[in-house]
GROMACS .gro file of C-alpha atoms in nm:
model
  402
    1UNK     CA    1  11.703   2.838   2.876
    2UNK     CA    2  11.974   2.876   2.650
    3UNK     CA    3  12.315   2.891   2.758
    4UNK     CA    4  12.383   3.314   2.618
    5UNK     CA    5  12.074   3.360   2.858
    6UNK     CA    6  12.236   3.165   3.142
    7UNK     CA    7  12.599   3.362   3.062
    8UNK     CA    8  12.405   3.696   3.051
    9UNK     CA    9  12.195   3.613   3.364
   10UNK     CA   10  12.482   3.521   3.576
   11UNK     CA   11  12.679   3.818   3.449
   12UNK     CA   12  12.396   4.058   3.524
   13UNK     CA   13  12.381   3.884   3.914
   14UNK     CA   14  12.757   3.962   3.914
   15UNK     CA   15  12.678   4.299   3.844
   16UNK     CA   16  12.400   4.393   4.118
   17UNK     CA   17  12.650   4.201   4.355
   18UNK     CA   18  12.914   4.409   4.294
   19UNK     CA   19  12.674   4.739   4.321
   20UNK     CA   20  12.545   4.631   4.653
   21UNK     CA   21  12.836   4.568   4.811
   22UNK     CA   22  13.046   4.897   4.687
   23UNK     CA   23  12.716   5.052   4.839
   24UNK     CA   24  12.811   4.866   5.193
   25UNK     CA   25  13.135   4.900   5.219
   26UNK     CA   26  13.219   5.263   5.071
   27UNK     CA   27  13.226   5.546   5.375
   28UNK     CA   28  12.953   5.767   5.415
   29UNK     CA   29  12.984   6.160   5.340
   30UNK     CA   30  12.975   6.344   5.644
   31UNK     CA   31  12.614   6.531   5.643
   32UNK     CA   32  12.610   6.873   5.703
   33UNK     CA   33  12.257   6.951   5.638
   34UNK     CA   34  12.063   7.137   5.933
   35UNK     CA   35  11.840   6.843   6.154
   36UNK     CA   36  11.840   6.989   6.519
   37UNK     CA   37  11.671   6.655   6.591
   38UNK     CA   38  11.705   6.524   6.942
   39UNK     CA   39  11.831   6.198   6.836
   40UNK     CA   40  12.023   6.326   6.520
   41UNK     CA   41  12.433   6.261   6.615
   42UNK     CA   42  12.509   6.482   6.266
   43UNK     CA   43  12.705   6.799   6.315
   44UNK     CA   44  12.368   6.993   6.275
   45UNK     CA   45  12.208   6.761   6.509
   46UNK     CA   46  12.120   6.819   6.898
   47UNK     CA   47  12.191   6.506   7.050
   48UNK     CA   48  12.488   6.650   7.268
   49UNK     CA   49  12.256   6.926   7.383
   50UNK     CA   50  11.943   6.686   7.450
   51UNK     CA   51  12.123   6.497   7.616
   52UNK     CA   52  12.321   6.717   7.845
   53UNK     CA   53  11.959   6.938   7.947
   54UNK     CA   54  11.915   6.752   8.273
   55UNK     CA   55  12.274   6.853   8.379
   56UNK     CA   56  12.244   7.210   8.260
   57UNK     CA   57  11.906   7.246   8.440
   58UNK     CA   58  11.985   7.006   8.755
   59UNK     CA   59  11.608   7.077   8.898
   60UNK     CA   60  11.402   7.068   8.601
   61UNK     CA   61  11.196   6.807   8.505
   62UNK     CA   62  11.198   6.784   8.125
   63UNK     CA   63  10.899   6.679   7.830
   64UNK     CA   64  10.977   6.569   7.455
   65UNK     CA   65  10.666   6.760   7.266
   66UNK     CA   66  10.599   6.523   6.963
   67UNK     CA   67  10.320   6.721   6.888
   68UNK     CA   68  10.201   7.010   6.677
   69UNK     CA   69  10.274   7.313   6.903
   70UNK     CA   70   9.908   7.448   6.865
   71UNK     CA   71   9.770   7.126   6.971
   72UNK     CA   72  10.002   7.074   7.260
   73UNK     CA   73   9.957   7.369   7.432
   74UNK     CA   74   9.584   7.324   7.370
   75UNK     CA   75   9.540   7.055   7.595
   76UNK     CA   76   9.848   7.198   7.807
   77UNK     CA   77   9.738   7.267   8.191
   78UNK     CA   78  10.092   7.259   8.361
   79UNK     CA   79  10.050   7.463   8.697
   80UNK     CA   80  10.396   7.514   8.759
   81UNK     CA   81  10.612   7.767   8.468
   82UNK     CA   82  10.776   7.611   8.248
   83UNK     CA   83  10.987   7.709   7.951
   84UNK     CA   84  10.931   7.575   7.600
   85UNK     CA   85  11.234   7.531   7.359
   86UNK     CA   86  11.250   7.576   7.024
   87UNK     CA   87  11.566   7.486   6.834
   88UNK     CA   88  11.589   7.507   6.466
   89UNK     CA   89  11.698   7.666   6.164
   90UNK     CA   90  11.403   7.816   6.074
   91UNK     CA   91  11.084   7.822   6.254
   92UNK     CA   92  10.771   7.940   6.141
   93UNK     CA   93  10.470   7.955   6.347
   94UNK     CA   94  10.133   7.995   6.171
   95UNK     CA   95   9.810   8.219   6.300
   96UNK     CA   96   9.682   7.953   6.539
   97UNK     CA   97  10.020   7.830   6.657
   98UNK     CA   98  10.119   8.210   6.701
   99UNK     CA   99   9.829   8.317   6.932
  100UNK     CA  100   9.845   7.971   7.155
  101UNK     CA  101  10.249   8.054   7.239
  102UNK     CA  102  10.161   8.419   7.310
  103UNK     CA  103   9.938   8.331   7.544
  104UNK     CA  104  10.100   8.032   7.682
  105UNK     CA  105  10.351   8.307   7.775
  106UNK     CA  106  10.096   8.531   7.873
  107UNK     CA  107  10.085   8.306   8.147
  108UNK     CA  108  10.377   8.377   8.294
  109UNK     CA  109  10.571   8.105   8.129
  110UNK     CA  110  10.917   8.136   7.878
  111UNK     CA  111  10.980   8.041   7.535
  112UNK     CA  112  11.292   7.980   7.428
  113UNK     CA  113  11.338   8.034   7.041
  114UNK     CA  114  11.696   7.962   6.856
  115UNK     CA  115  11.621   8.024   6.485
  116UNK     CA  116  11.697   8.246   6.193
  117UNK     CA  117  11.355   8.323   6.159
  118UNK     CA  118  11.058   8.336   6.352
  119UNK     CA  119  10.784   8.386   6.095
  120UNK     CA  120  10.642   8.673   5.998
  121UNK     CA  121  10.307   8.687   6.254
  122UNK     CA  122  10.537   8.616   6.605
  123UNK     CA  123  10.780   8.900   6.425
  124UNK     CA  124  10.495   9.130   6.366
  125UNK     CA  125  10.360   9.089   6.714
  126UNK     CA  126  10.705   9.152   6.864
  127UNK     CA  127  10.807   9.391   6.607
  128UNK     CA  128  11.092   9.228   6.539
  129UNK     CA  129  11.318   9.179   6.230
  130UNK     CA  130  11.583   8.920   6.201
  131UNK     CA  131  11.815   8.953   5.867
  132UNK     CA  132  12.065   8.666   5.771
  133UNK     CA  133  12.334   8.764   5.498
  134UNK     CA  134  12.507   8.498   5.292
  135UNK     CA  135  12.832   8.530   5.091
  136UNK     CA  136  13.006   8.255   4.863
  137UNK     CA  137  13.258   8.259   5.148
  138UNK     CA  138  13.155   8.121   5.503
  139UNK     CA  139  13.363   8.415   5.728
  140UNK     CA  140  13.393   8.337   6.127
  141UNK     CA  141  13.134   8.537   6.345
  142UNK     CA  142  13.189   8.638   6.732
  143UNK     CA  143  12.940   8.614   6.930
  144UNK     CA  144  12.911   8.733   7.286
  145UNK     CA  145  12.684   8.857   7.595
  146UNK     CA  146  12.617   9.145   7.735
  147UNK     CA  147  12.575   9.065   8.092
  148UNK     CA  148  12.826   9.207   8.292
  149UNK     CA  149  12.911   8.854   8.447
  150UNK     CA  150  13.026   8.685   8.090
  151UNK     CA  151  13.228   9.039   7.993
  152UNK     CA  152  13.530   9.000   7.793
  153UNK     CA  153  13.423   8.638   7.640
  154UNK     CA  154  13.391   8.600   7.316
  155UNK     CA  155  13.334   8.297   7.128
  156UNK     CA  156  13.420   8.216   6.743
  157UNK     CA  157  13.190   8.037   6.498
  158UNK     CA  158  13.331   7.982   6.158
  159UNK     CA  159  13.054   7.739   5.963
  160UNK     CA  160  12.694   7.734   5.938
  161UNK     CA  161  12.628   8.092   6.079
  162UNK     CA  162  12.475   8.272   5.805
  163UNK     CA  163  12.529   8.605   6.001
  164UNK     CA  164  12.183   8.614   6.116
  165UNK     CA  165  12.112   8.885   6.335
  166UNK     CA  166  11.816   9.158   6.445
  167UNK     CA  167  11.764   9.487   6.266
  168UNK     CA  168  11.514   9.627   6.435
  169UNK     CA  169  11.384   9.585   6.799
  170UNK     CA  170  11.077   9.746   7.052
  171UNK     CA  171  11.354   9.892   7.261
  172UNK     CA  172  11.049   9.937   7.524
  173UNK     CA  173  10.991   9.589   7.607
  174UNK     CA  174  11.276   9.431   7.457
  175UNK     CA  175  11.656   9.371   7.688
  176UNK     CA  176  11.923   9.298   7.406
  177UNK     CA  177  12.154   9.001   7.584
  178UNK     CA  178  12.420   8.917   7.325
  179UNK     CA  179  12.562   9.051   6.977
  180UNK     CA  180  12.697   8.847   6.679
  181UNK     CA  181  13.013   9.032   6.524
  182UNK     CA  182  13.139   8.959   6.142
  183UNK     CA  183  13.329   9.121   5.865
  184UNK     CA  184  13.045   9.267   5.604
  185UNK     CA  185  13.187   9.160   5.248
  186UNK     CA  186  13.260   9.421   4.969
  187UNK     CA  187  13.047   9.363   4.666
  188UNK     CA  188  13.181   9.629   4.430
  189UNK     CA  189  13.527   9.767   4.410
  190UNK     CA  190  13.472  10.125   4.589
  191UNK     CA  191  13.292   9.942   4.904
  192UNK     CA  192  13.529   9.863   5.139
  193UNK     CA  193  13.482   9.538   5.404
  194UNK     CA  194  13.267   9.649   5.685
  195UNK     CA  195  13.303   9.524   6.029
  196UNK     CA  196  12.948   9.450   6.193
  197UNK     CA  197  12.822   9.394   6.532
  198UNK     CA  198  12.445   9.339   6.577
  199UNK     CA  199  12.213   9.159   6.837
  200UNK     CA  200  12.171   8.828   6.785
  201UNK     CA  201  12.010   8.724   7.171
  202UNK     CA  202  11.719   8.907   7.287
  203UNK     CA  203  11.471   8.906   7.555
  204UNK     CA  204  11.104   9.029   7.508
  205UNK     CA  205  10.830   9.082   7.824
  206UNK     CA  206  10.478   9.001   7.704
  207UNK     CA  207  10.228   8.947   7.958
  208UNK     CA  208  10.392   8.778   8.256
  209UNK     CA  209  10.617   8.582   8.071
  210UNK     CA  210  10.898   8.646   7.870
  211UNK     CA  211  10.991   8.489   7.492
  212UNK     CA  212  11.369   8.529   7.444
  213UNK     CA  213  11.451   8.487   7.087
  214UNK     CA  214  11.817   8.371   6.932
  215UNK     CA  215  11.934   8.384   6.577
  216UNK     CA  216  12.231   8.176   6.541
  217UNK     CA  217  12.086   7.779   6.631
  218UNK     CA  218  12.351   7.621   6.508
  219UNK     CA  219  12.523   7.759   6.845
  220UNK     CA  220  12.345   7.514   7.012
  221UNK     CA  221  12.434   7.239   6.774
  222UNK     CA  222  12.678   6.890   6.814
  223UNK     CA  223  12.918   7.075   6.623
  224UNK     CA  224  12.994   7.347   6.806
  225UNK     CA  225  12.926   7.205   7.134
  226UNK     CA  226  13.211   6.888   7.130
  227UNK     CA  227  13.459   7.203   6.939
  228UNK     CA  228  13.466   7.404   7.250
  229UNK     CA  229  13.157   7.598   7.264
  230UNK     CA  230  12.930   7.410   7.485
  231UNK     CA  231  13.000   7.727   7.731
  232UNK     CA  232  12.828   7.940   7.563
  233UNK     CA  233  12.516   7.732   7.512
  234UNK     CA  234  12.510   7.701   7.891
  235UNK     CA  235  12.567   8.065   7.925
  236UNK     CA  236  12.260   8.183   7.715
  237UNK     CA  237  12.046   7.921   7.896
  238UNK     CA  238  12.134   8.034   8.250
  239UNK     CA  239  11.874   8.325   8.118
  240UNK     CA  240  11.577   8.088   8.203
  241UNK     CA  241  11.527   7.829   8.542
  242UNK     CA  242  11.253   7.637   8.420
  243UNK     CA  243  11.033   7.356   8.680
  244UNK     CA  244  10.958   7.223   8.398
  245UNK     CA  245  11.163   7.210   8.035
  246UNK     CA  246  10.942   7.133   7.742
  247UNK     CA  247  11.180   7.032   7.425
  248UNK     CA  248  11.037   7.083   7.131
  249UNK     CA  249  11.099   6.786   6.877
  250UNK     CA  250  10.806   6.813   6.608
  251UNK     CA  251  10.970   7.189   6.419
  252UNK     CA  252  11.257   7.027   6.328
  253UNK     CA  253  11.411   6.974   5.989
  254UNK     CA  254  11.582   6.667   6.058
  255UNK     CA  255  11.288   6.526   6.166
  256UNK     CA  256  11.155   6.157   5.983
  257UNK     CA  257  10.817   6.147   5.876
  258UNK     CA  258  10.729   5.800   5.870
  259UNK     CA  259  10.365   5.711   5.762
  260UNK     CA  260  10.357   5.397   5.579
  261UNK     CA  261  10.584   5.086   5.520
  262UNK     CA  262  10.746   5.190   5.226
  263UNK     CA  263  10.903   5.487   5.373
  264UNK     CA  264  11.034   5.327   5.653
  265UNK     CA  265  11.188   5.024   5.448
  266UNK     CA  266  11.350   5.343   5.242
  267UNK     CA  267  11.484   5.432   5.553
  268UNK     CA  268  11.700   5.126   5.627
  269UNK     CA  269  12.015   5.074   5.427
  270UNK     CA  270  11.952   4.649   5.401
  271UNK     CA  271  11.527   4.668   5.332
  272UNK     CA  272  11.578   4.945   5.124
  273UNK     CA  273  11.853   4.725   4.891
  274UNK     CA  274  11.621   4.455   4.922
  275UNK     CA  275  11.329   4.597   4.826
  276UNK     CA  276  11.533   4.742   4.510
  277UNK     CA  277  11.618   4.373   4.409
  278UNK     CA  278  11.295   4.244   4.449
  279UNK     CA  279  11.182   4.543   4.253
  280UNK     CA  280  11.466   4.463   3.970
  281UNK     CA  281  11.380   4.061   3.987
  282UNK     CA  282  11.005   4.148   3.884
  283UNK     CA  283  11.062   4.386   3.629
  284UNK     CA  284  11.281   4.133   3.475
  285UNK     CA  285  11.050   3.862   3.524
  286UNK     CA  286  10.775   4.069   3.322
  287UNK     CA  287  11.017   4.151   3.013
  288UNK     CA  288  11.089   3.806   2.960
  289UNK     CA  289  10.823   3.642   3.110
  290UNK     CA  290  10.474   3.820   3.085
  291UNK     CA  291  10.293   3.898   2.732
  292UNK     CA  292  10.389   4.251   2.636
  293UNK     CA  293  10.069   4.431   2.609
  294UNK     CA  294   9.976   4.773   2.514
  295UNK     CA  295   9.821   4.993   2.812
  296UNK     CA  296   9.588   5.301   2.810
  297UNK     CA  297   9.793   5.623   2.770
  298UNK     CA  298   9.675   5.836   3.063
  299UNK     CA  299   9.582   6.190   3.026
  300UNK     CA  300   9.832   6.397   3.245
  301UNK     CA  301   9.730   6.767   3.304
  302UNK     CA  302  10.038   7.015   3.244
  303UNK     CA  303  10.182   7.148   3.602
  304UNK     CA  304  10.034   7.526   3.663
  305UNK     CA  305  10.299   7.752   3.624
  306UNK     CA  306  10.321   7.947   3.972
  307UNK     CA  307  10.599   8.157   3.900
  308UNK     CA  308  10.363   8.479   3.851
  309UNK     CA  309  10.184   8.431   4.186
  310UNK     CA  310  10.519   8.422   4.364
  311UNK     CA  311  10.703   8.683   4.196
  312UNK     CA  312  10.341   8.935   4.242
  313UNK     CA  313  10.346   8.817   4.606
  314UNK     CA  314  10.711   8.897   4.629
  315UNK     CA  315  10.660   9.206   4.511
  316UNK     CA  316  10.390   9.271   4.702
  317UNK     CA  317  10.551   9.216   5.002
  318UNK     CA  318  10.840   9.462   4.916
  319UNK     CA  319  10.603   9.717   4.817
  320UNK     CA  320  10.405   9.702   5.157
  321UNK     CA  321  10.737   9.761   5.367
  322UNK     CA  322  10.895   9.991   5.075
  323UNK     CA  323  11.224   9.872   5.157
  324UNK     CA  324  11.419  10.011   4.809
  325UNK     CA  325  11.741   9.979   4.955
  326UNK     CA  326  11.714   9.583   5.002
  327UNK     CA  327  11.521   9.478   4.668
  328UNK     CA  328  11.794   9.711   4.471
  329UNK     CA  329  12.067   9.536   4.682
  330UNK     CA  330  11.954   9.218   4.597
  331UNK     CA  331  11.894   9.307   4.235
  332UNK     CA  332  12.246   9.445   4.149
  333UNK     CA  333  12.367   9.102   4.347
  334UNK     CA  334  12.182   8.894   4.102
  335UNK     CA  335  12.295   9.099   3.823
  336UNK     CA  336  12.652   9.062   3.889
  337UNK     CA  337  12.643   8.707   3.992
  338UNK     CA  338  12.530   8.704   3.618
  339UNK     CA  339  12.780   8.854   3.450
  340UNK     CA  340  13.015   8.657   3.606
  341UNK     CA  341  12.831   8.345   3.533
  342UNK     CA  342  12.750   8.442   3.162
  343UNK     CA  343  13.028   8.589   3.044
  344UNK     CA  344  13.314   8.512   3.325
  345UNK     CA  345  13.394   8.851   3.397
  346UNK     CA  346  13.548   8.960   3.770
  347UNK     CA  347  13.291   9.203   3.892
  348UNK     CA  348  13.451   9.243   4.265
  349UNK     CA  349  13.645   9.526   4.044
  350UNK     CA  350  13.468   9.728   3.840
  351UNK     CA  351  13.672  10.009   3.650
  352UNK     CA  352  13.712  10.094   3.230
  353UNK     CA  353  13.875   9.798   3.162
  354UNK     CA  354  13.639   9.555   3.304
  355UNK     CA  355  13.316   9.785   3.121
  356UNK     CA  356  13.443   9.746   2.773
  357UNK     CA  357  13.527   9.366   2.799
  358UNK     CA  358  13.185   9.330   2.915
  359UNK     CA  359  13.098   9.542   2.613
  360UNK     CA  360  13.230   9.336   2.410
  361UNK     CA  361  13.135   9.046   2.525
  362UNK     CA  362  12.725   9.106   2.576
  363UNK     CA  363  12.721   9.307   2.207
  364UNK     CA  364  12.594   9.598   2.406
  365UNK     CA  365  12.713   9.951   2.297
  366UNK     CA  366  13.002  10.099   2.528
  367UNK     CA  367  12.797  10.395   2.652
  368UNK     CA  368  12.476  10.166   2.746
  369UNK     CA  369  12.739   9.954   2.955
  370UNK     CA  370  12.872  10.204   3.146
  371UNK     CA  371  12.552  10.388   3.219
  372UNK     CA  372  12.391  10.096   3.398
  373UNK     CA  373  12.726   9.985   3.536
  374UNK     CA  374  12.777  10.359   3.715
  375UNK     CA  375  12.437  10.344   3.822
  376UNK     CA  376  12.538  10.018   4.020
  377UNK     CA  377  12.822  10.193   4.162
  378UNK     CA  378  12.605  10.540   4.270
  379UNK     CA  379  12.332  10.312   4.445
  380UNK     CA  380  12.550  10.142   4.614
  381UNK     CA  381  12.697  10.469   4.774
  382UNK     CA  382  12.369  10.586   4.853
  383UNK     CA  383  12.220  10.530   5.235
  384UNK     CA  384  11.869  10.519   5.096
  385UNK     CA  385  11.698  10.472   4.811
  386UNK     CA  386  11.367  10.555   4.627
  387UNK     CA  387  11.134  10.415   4.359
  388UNK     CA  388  11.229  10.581   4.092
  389UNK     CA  389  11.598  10.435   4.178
  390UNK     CA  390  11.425  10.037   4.179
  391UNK     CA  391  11.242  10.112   3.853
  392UNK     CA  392  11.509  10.242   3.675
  393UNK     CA  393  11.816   9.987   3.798
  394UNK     CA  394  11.513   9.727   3.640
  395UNK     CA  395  11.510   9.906   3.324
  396UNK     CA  396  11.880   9.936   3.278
  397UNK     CA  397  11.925   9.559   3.367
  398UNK     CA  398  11.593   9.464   3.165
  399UNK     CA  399  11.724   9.658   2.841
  400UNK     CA  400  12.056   9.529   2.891
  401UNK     CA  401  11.956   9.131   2.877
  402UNK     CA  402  11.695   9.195   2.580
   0.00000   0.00000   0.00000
């Protein structure tokens, strides 16, 4: 070996040095993605909680389920009731999984469900809708009980909330037991900020159990429980005295699939970097090393382009409930977030001035502007809407992009 190979090797060692130990030594972000794993110390995490279960329920015995929820309660024959808990941002329970909880419950047992969703079978059978609302702004919700013994406390969440909350209820076998208060944003100029107070805790009878359903998880997370909170977690659990406590740990998004060595050695910070060198040192070793030889071009098929199936089931879906309000909502959201993306416009105002700079800008004539721009304005005022009112809002916005 030369010595400008020796001088380049030595420099490119230097290099993956230096790389490997910035990697070590530089702090690590704080996470704030949702896990709700039992061992997961992240804000969104429920190790505090976990871990602090035996001294909320002093008497209850308590089970980690690793398992599939269909196939646990499968072979499940506890005599005693017991409560299952589900904690998670979202939660959805398929056909088989749905029918095995209801009649787990049936029973005479609880389930205990923190999530912003439920899926759409376990909402169907309850008839049940839970709505979340996100603006670019996270805004502080109250929350609060309405049990007669917690009245007059309140308690303040200000991150991770979404402002999810139930719509719509069976008011015959359903007990509402808290509400989740917020500040509804103003989209357009002549909507004014809208203060909100909805049930977000809920208790449902079925059989001779009962499933008690919570839309806000992240009450229950690290975060807010070591900031002051942890009362209220306690509070909405003094709802259920379980003999026995079954945590759920498998619907979790936190959770770490591990299912062959390479993933776990991805997992850990010093196998991972050592697998990467390895990986570098034998790529190197065949550029300079091996004879360069010309391999057989596989034939790769084209990805299918599923963007028509979802949008048709979308709109299926829509069509079934015919819920014109929401879909036009959402579509004069879109459109504005696109103006203001596109041609960096302020739509929170919309008035004359702001309609002819958008003019302007987009090359659309003055009067085409304003027409779809007032039509905006008039849904918006509107407390319901119809199909004619979806169809044309899609034509105005349709022949104003083309």
């Amino acid at each position: 070996m030369d010595k400008k190979s020796k001088i380049i090797l030595i420099l490119f060692g230097v290099v993956m040095i230096g790389i490997i130990v910035t990697e070590i030594v530089r702090p690590r972000p704080l996470n704030w993605r949702p896990s709700f794993v039992s061992s997961s110390k992240i804000p969104f995490g429920c190790f505090v909680l976990y871990n602090e279960l035996s001294a909320i329920f002093n008497e209850a015995e308590i089970e980690t389920v690793d398992d599939n929820t269909y196939e646990f309660l499968s072979a499940y024959d506890g005599e005693a009731p017991s409560t299952f808990l589900f904690v998670n941002d979202y939660i959805f329970f398929d056909e088989q999984e749905t029918y095995q909880l209801l009649d787990y419950v049936k029973e005479g047992n609880t389930a205990f469900i923190a999530s912003k969703d439920v899926g759409y079978i376990l909402s169907d059978t309850l008839n049940l809708v839970v709505q979340s609302e996100y603006y670019l702004q996270e805004n502080e919700a109250i929350l609060d009980f309405t049990n007669t013994n917690f009245k007059n406390q309140t308690y303040t969440f200000d991150r991770g909330m979404q402002h999810a909350h139930i719509t719509r209820l069976d008011t015959v076998n359903t007990e509402v037991l808290g509400h989740i208060s917020f500040t509804r944003e103003a989209i357009l100029e002549t909507e004014t900020p809208e203060k909100v107070r909805k049930p977000n805790f809920i208790k449902v009878s079925f059989g001779d159990g009962s499933i008690f359903v919570h839309t806000n998880p992240v009450a229950f997370s690290n975060y807010y429980l070591l900031r002051g909170n942890q009362k209220y977690a306690a509070n909405a659990f003094s709802y259920i005295d379980p003999e026995l406590l079954l945590w759920d740990d498998f619907k979790k998004s936190g959770r770490k699939i591990v299912t062959s060595p390479i993933r776990f050695i991805l997992t850990q910070a010093s196998l991972k970097w050592a697998y990467y060198v390895t990986m570098i040192g034998i790529i190197l070793f065949v550029i300079f090393r091996a004879k360069r030889e010309q391999r057989i071009i596989p034939v790769i098929k084209p990805l299918e382009n599923s963007s028509v199936e979802f949008a048709k089931t979308v709109g299926s879906l829509y069509y079934q409930h015919k819920d014109f309000k929401d879909i036009t909502h959402k579509k004069s959201t879109y459109f504005l977030a696109f103006l203001r993306n596109r041609y960096h416009l302020d739509t929170s105002k919309i008035n004359e001035r702001m309609i002819k700079d958008l003019a302007a800008k987009s090359g659309k004539s003055l009067s085409q502007t304003k027409t779809l721009l007032e039509f905006i304005i008039h849904l918006k005022q509107k407390p319901s809407h119809t199909e004619q009112d979806s169809i044309r809002l899609n034509k105005l916005i349709t022949e104003f992009k083309n």
